[in-house]
PDB file of C-alpha atoms in Angstrom:
ATOM      1  CA  MET R   1      -8.878 -19.875  -3.970  1.00  0.00           C
ATOM      2  CA  LYS R   2      -9.475 -16.853  -1.710  1.00  0.00           C
ATOM      3  CA  ARG R   3      -6.043 -16.573  -1.741  1.00  0.00           C
ATOM      4  CA  LEU R   4      -6.017 -16.602  -5.575  1.00  0.00           C
ATOM      5  CA  ILE R   5      -8.346 -14.367  -5.855  1.00  0.00           C
ATOM      6  CA  THR R   6      -6.931 -11.514  -3.321  1.00  0.00           C
ATOM      7  CA  ALA R   7      -3.676 -11.759  -5.412  1.00  0.00           C
ATOM      8  CA  THR R   8      -5.153 -11.481  -8.641  1.00  0.00           C
ATOM      9  CA  LEU R   9      -6.959  -7.846  -7.155  1.00  0.00           C
ATOM     10  CA  ALA R  10      -3.722  -7.110  -4.861  1.00  0.00           C
ATOM     11  CA  ILE R  11      -2.092  -7.593  -8.536  1.00  0.00           C
ATOM     12  CA  PHE R  12      -4.528  -5.377 -10.668  1.00  0.00           C
ATOM     13  CA  GLY R  13      -4.591  -2.412  -8.257  1.00  0.00           C
ATOM     14  CA  ILE R  14      -0.651  -2.095  -8.703  1.00  0.00           C
ATOM     15  CA  PHE R  15      -1.391  -2.442 -12.316  1.00  0.00           C
ATOM     16  CA  VAL R  16      -3.420   0.285 -11.966  1.00  0.00           C
ATOM     17  CA  LEU R  17      -1.474   2.356 -10.137  1.00  0.00           C
ATOM     18  CA  ILE R  18       1.679   1.741 -12.628  1.00  0.00           C
ATOM     19  CA  PHE R  19      -0.889   3.035 -15.084  1.00  0.00           C
ATOM     20  CA  LEU R  20      -2.103   5.986 -13.334  1.00  0.00           C
ATOM     21  CA  LEU R  21       1.623   6.753 -12.166  1.00  0.00           C
ATOM     22  CA  ARG R  22       2.879   6.772 -15.806  1.00  0.00           C
ATOM     23  CA  ALA R  23      -0.451   8.899 -16.979  1.00  0.00           C
ATOM     24  CA  THR R  24       0.715  11.904 -14.727  1.00  0.00           C
ATOM     25  CA  ASP R  25       4.492  11.499 -15.839  1.00  0.00           C
ATOM     26  CA  ILE R  26       5.668  10.764 -11.750  1.00  0.00           C
ATOM     27  CA  TYR R  27       6.664   6.912 -12.663  1.00  0.00           C
ATOM     28  CA  PRO R  28       9.510   6.390 -14.907  1.00  0.00           C
ATOM     29  CA  LYS R  29       9.300   5.921 -18.378  1.00  0.00           C
ATOM     30  CA  ARG R  30      11.537   2.569 -18.007  1.00  0.00           C
ATOM     31  CA  LEU R  31      11.420  -0.026 -15.232  1.00  0.00           C
ATOM     32  CA  SER R  32      14.957   0.155 -14.603  1.00  0.00           C
ATOM     33  CA  GLN R  33      14.931   3.976 -14.069  1.00  0.00           C
ATOM     34  CA  ASN R  34      14.615   5.078 -10.288  1.00  0.00           C
ATOM     35  CA  LEU R  35      11.120   4.552  -8.840  1.00  0.00           C
ATOM     36  CA  VAL R  36      11.243   7.731  -6.691  1.00  0.00           C
ATOM     37  CA  SER R  37      10.791  10.804  -8.626  1.00  0.00           C
ATOM     38  CA  GLU R  38      12.728  13.895  -8.159  1.00  0.00           C
ATOM     39  CA  LYS R  39       9.532  16.155  -8.131  1.00  0.00           C
ATOM     40  CA  LEU R  40       8.527  14.315  -5.231  1.00  0.00           C
ATOM     41  CA  VAL R  41      11.519  14.096  -2.883  1.00  0.00           C
ATOM     42  CA  SER R  42      15.115  15.090  -2.584  1.00  0.00           C
ATOM     43  CA  ARG R  43      17.406  12.362  -1.267  1.00  0.00           C
ATOM     44  CA  PRO R  44      19.102   9.812  -3.537  1.00  0.00           C
ATOM     45  CA  PRO R  45      18.003   7.134  -5.309  1.00  0.00           C
ATOM     46  CA  LEU R  46      17.349   3.992  -4.183  1.00  0.00           C
ATOM     47  CA  SER R  47      17.670   0.742  -5.890  1.00  0.00           C
ATOM     48  CA  VAL R  48      15.018  -0.558  -7.679  1.00  0.00           C
ATOM     49  CA  PRO R  49      14.016  -4.577  -8.684  1.00  0.00           C
ATOM     50  CA  ALA R  50      16.301  -6.259 -11.083  1.00  0.00           C
ATOM     51  CA  GLU R  51      14.187  -6.197 -14.787  1.00  0.00           C
ATOM     52  CA  GLN R  52      12.934  -9.655 -15.621  1.00  0.00           C
ATOM     53  CA  ASN R  53      12.518  -9.494 -19.470  1.00  0.00           C
ATOM     54  CA  GLY R  54      11.282  -6.008 -19.004  1.00  0.00           C
ATOM     55  CA  MET R  55       8.635  -6.771 -15.932  1.00  0.00           C
ATOM     56  CA  VAL R  56       8.265  -6.183 -13.003  1.00  0.00           C
ATOM     57  CA  TRP R  57       5.768  -8.224 -10.887  1.00  0.00           C
ATOM     58  CA  GLY R  58       3.766  -8.380  -7.453  1.00  0.00           C
ATOM     59  CA  ALA R  59       2.137 -10.835  -5.036  1.00  0.00           C
ATOM     60  CA  TYR R  60      -0.012 -10.364  -2.087  1.00  0.00           C
ATOM     61  CA  PRO R  61       0.981 -13.673  -0.683  1.00  0.00           C
ATOM     62  CA  GLY R  62       0.024 -13.476   2.632  1.00  0.00           C
ATOM     63  CA  SER R  63       0.099 -10.764   6.180  1.00  0.00           C
ATOM     64  CA  THR R  64       3.206 -12.522   7.349  1.00  0.00           C
ATOM     65  CA  VAL R  65       6.923 -13.505   6.500  1.00  0.00           C
ATOM     66  CA  GLU R  66       6.369 -16.910   7.348  1.00  0.00           C
ATOM     67  CA  GLN R  67       3.358 -16.843   3.843  1.00  0.00           C
ATOM     68  CA  LYS R  68       5.932 -14.922   1.838  1.00  0.00           C
ATOM     69  CA  LYS R  69       8.363 -17.414   2.069  1.00  0.00           C
ATOM     70  CA  GLU R  70       5.716 -20.438   1.230  1.00  0.00           C
ATOM     71  CA  PHE R  71       4.195 -18.481  -1.498  1.00  0.00           C
ATOM     72  CA  GLU R  72       7.785 -18.112  -2.789  1.00  0.00           C
ATOM     73  CA  GLU R  73       8.526 -21.662  -2.156  1.00  0.00           C
ATOM     74  CA  LYS R  74       5.624 -23.188  -3.398  1.00  0.00           C
ATOM     75  CA  ILE R  75       6.264 -20.799  -6.974  1.00  0.00           C
ATOM     76  CA  GLY R  76      10.093 -21.323  -7.489  1.00  0.00           C
ATOM     77  CA  SER R  77      10.387 -17.775  -7.714  1.00  0.00           C
ATOM     78  CA  LYS R  78      10.519 -14.526  -5.685  1.00  0.00           C
ATOM     79  CA  PRO R  79       8.163 -11.591  -6.869  1.00  0.00           C
ATOM     80  CA  ASP R  80       9.898  -7.717  -7.264  1.00  0.00           C
ATOM     81  CA  MET R  81       6.846  -6.647  -5.401  1.00  0.00           C
ATOM     82  CA  ILE R  82       5.269  -8.131  -1.993  1.00  0.00           C
ATOM     83  CA  ALA R  83       2.006  -6.391  -1.213  1.00  0.00           C
ATOM     84  CA  SER R  84       0.235  -6.263   2.544  1.00  0.00           C
ATOM     85  CA  PHE R  85      -2.470  -4.941   4.379  1.00  0.00           C
ATOM     86  CA  VAL R  86      -1.710  -2.625   6.989  1.00  0.00           C
ATOM     87  CA  PHE R  87      -4.354  -1.502   9.667  1.00  0.00           C
ATOM     88  CA  TRP R  88      -4.129   1.714  11.462  1.00  0.00           C
ATOM     89  CA  SER R  89      -5.608   0.310  14.333  1.00  0.00           C
ATOM     90  CA  GLY R  90      -5.616  -3.015  15.994  1.00  0.00           C
ATOM     91  CA  GLU R  91      -1.966  -3.626  14.714  1.00  0.00           C
ATOM     92  CA  ASN R  92      -1.191  -0.026  13.970  1.00  0.00           C
ATOM     93  CA  GLY R  93       2.899  -0.768  13.964  1.00  0.00           C
ATOM     94  CA  PHE R  94       5.175  -0.250  11.169  1.00  0.00           C
ATOM     95  CA  PRO R  95       5.313  -4.102   9.597  1.00  0.00           C
ATOM     96  CA  THR R  96       9.166  -3.876  10.271  1.00  0.00           C
ATOM     97  CA  GLU R  97       9.840  -7.267   9.781  1.00  0.00           C
ATOM     98  CA  ILE R  98       8.034  -7.265   6.379  1.00  0.00           C
ATOM     99  CA  VAL R  99       9.747  -4.414   5.031  1.00  0.00           C
ATOM    100  CA  ASN R 100      13.396  -5.900   6.259  1.00  0.00           C
ATOM    101  CA  GLU R 101      12.341  -9.342   4.535  1.00  0.00           C
ATOM    102  CA  ALA R 102      11.634  -7.163   1.388  1.00  0.00           C
ATOM    103  CA  LYS R 103      14.813  -5.377   1.510  1.00  0.00           C
ATOM    104  CA  ALA R 104      16.859  -8.108   2.191  1.00  0.00           C
ATOM    105  CA  ASN R 105      15.628  -9.806  -0.717  1.00  0.00           C
ATOM    106  CA  ASN R 106      15.500  -6.542  -3.005  1.00  0.00           C
ATOM    107  CA  GLN R 107      11.830  -6.563  -3.173  1.00  0.00           C
ATOM    108  CA  THR R 108       9.640  -3.081  -2.956  1.00  0.00           C
ATOM    109  CA  SER R 109       7.293  -3.402  -0.494  1.00  0.00           C
ATOM    110  CA  VAL R 110       3.330  -2.443  -1.123  1.00  0.00           C
ATOM    111  CA  PHE R 111       0.980  -1.460   1.568  1.00  0.00           C
ATOM    112  CA  TYR R 112      -2.447  -1.279   1.434  1.00  0.00           C
ATOM    113  CA  TRP R 113      -2.771   1.371   3.868  1.00  0.00           C
ATOM    114  CA  GLU R 114      -6.258   0.743   5.510  1.00  0.00           C
ATOM    115  CA  SER R 115      -7.637   3.129   8.442  1.00  0.00           C
ATOM    116  CA  ARG R 116      -9.703   1.061   9.967  1.00  0.00           C
ATOM    117  CA  ASP R 117      -9.475  -1.290  12.584  1.00  0.00           C
ATOM    118  CA  LYS R 118      -8.216  -4.662  11.649  1.00  0.00           C
ATOM    119  CA  ILE R 119     -10.227  -6.895  14.802  1.00  0.00           C
ATOM    120  CA  ALA R 120     -13.501  -4.535  14.138  1.00  0.00           C
ATOM    121  CA  ARG R 121     -13.773  -3.543  11.213  1.00  0.00           C
ATOM    122  CA  ASN R 122     -16.766  -1.880  11.335  1.00  0.00           C
ATOM    123  CA  LEU R 123     -17.961   0.147   8.423  1.00  0.00           C
ATOM    124  CA  ASN R 124     -19.809   2.756  10.583  1.00  0.00           C
ATOM    125  CA  ASP R 125     -16.407   3.937  12.763  1.00  0.00           C
ATOM    126  CA  LYS R 126     -16.412   7.405  12.036  1.00  0.00           C
ATOM    127  CA  LYS R 127     -13.212   7.413  14.308  1.00  0.00           C
ATOM    128  CA  TYR R 128     -11.879   6.568  10.518  1.00  0.00           C
ATOM    129  CA  SER R 129     -13.975   8.983   8.372  1.00  0.00           C
ATOM    130  CA  TYR R 130     -12.582  11.316   6.171  1.00  0.00           C
ATOM    131  CA  ASP R 131     -14.048  14.082   8.739  1.00  0.00           C
ATOM    132  CA  ALA R 132     -11.647  12.730  11.462  1.00  0.00           C
ATOM    133  CA  ILE R 133      -8.589  12.413   9.049  1.00  0.00           C
ATOM    134  CA  ILE R 134      -9.048  16.055   7.805  1.00  0.00           C
ATOM    135  CA  GLY R 135      -9.619  17.404  11.111  1.00  0.00           C
ATOM    136  CA  GLY R 136      -6.106  15.731  12.331  1.00  0.00           C
ATOM    137  CA  GLU R 137      -7.263  13.240  14.306  1.00  0.00           C
ATOM    138  CA  TRP R 138      -4.689  11.340  12.858  1.00  0.00           C
ATOM    139  CA  ASP R 139      -1.868  13.067  12.043  1.00  0.00           C
ATOM    140  CA  ASP R 140       0.502  11.822  14.661  1.00  0.00           C
ATOM    141  CA  TYR R 141      -0.206   8.013  13.744  1.00  0.00           C
ATOM    142  CA  ILE R 142       0.281   9.612   9.486  1.00  0.00           C
ATOM    143  CA  ASN R 143       3.427  11.402  10.211  1.00  0.00           C
ATOM    144  CA  SER R 144       4.825   8.708  12.896  1.00  0.00           C
ATOM    145  CA  PHE R 145       4.085   5.966   9.725  1.00  0.00           C
ATOM    146  CA  GLY R 146       5.896   8.374   7.293  1.00  0.00           C
ATOM    147  CA  LYS R 147       8.757   8.551   9.044  1.00  0.00           C
ATOM    148  CA  LEU R 148       9.181   5.275   9.506  1.00  0.00           C
ATOM    149  CA  ILE R 149       8.944   4.653   5.805  1.00  0.00           C
ATOM    150  CA  GLU R 150      11.814   7.150   5.412  1.00  0.00           C
ATOM    151  CA  HIS R 151      13.854   5.679   7.850  1.00  0.00           C
ATOM    152  CA  SER R 152      13.635   2.020   6.499  1.00  0.00           C
ATOM    153  CA  GLY R 153      15.768   2.860   3.365  1.00  0.00           C
ATOM    154  CA  GLN R 154      13.500   0.683   1.526  1.00  0.00           C
ATOM    155  CA  ASN R 155      11.239   1.181  -1.458  1.00  0.00           C
ATOM    156  CA  ILE R 156       7.786   1.456  -0.531  1.00  0.00           C
ATOM    157  CA  ILE R 157       4.522   1.968  -2.159  1.00  0.00           C
ATOM    158  CA  LEU R 158       1.981   3.280  -0.129  1.00  0.00           C
ATOM    159  CA  ILE R 159      -1.753   2.703  -1.282  1.00  0.00           C
ATOM    160  CA  PRO R 160      -4.459   4.262   0.965  1.00  0.00           C
ATOM    161  CA  PHE R 161      -8.185   4.270   0.686  1.00  0.00           C
ATOM    162  CA  ILE R 162      -8.400   1.619  -1.776  1.00  0.00           C
ATOM    163  CA  GLU R 163     -11.448   1.035  -3.427  1.00  0.00           C
ATOM    164  CA  MET R 164     -12.931   3.997  -2.141  1.00  0.00           C
ATOM    165  CA  ASN R 165     -16.100   4.261  -4.772  1.00  0.00           C
ATOM    166  CA  GLY R 166     -17.141   0.900  -2.880  1.00  0.00           C
ATOM    167  CA  ASN R 167     -19.678   0.758  -0.070  1.00  0.00           C
ATOM    168  CA  TRP R 168     -17.780  -1.859   1.911  1.00  0.00           C
ATOM    169  CA  TYR R 169     -14.427   0.426   3.985  1.00  0.00           C
ATOM    170  CA  PRO R 170     -15.288   3.049   6.441  1.00  0.00           C
ATOM    171  CA  TRP R 171     -13.565   5.608   4.129  1.00  0.00           C
ATOM    172  CA  SER R 172     -16.054   4.497   0.848  1.00  0.00           C
ATOM    173  CA  ILE R 173     -17.440   8.022  -0.006  1.00  0.00           C
ATOM    174  CA  THR R 174     -21.140   6.328   0.558  1.00  0.00           C
ATOM    175  CA  LYS R 175     -19.972   6.185   4.622  1.00  0.00           C
ATOM    176  CA  ASN R 176     -19.818   8.202   7.395  1.00  0.00           C
ATOM    177  CA  ASN R 177     -20.525  11.450   6.041  1.00  0.00           C
ATOM    178  CA  ASN R 178     -17.857  11.116   3.681  1.00  0.00           C
ATOM    179  CA  SER R 179     -17.610  12.418  -0.179  1.00  0.00           C
ATOM    180  CA  ALA R 180     -15.252  12.541  -3.314  1.00  0.00           C
ATOM    181  CA  GLN R 181     -14.062  16.109  -2.229  1.00  0.00           C
ATOM    182  CA  LYS R 182     -13.286  14.821   1.268  1.00  0.00           C
ATOM    183  CA  HIS R 183     -11.505  11.603  -0.070  1.00  0.00           C
ATOM    184  CA  ILE R 184      -9.357  14.186  -2.095  1.00  0.00           C
ATOM    185  CA  LEU R 185      -8.771  16.114   0.927  1.00  0.00           C
ATOM    186  CA  ALA R 186      -7.413  12.862   2.936  1.00  0.00           C
ATOM    187  CA  TYR R 187      -5.217  11.712   0.808  1.00  0.00           C
ATOM    188  CA  ARG R 188      -3.322  15.378   0.407  1.00  0.00           C
TER     189      ARG R 188
END
């Protein structure tokens, strides 16, 4: 049941992202077009997931390639997008295995990029506050992660600071002296 709820929330988040991107004219009008806007990058377009009756779908099947394969076997299909949670500490490496698996199956990786420690999960850890991010304490990690995305040659949707309006994450605007204004600066 917990996996079903998590998958449902992940899919909802993807739909919200697509809606927002379409509303800002960054997302293409047709799903069969390039997902990377020329307004954002100048490199050649990457391949996109195949259209399935005009619909692209995704799921969060778990954190490992094995869980992804098990999920696909159970449903008898491969999602166009595979969601994963990527933490800045505790496992702050680039999820190469997941990216390579998605790339091999012509799937788009969706990363909920969580600025927190996977193991400690301390809500009041100022190490992950917007002040720390804006102050440059995470610049090396952010830049190296971005370069790894670029060099992967894979379509990757990066979603930082999910549910920032709640009170259950270190980056929530109600924690660690964060604010909506600081959220905007940290996001940039």
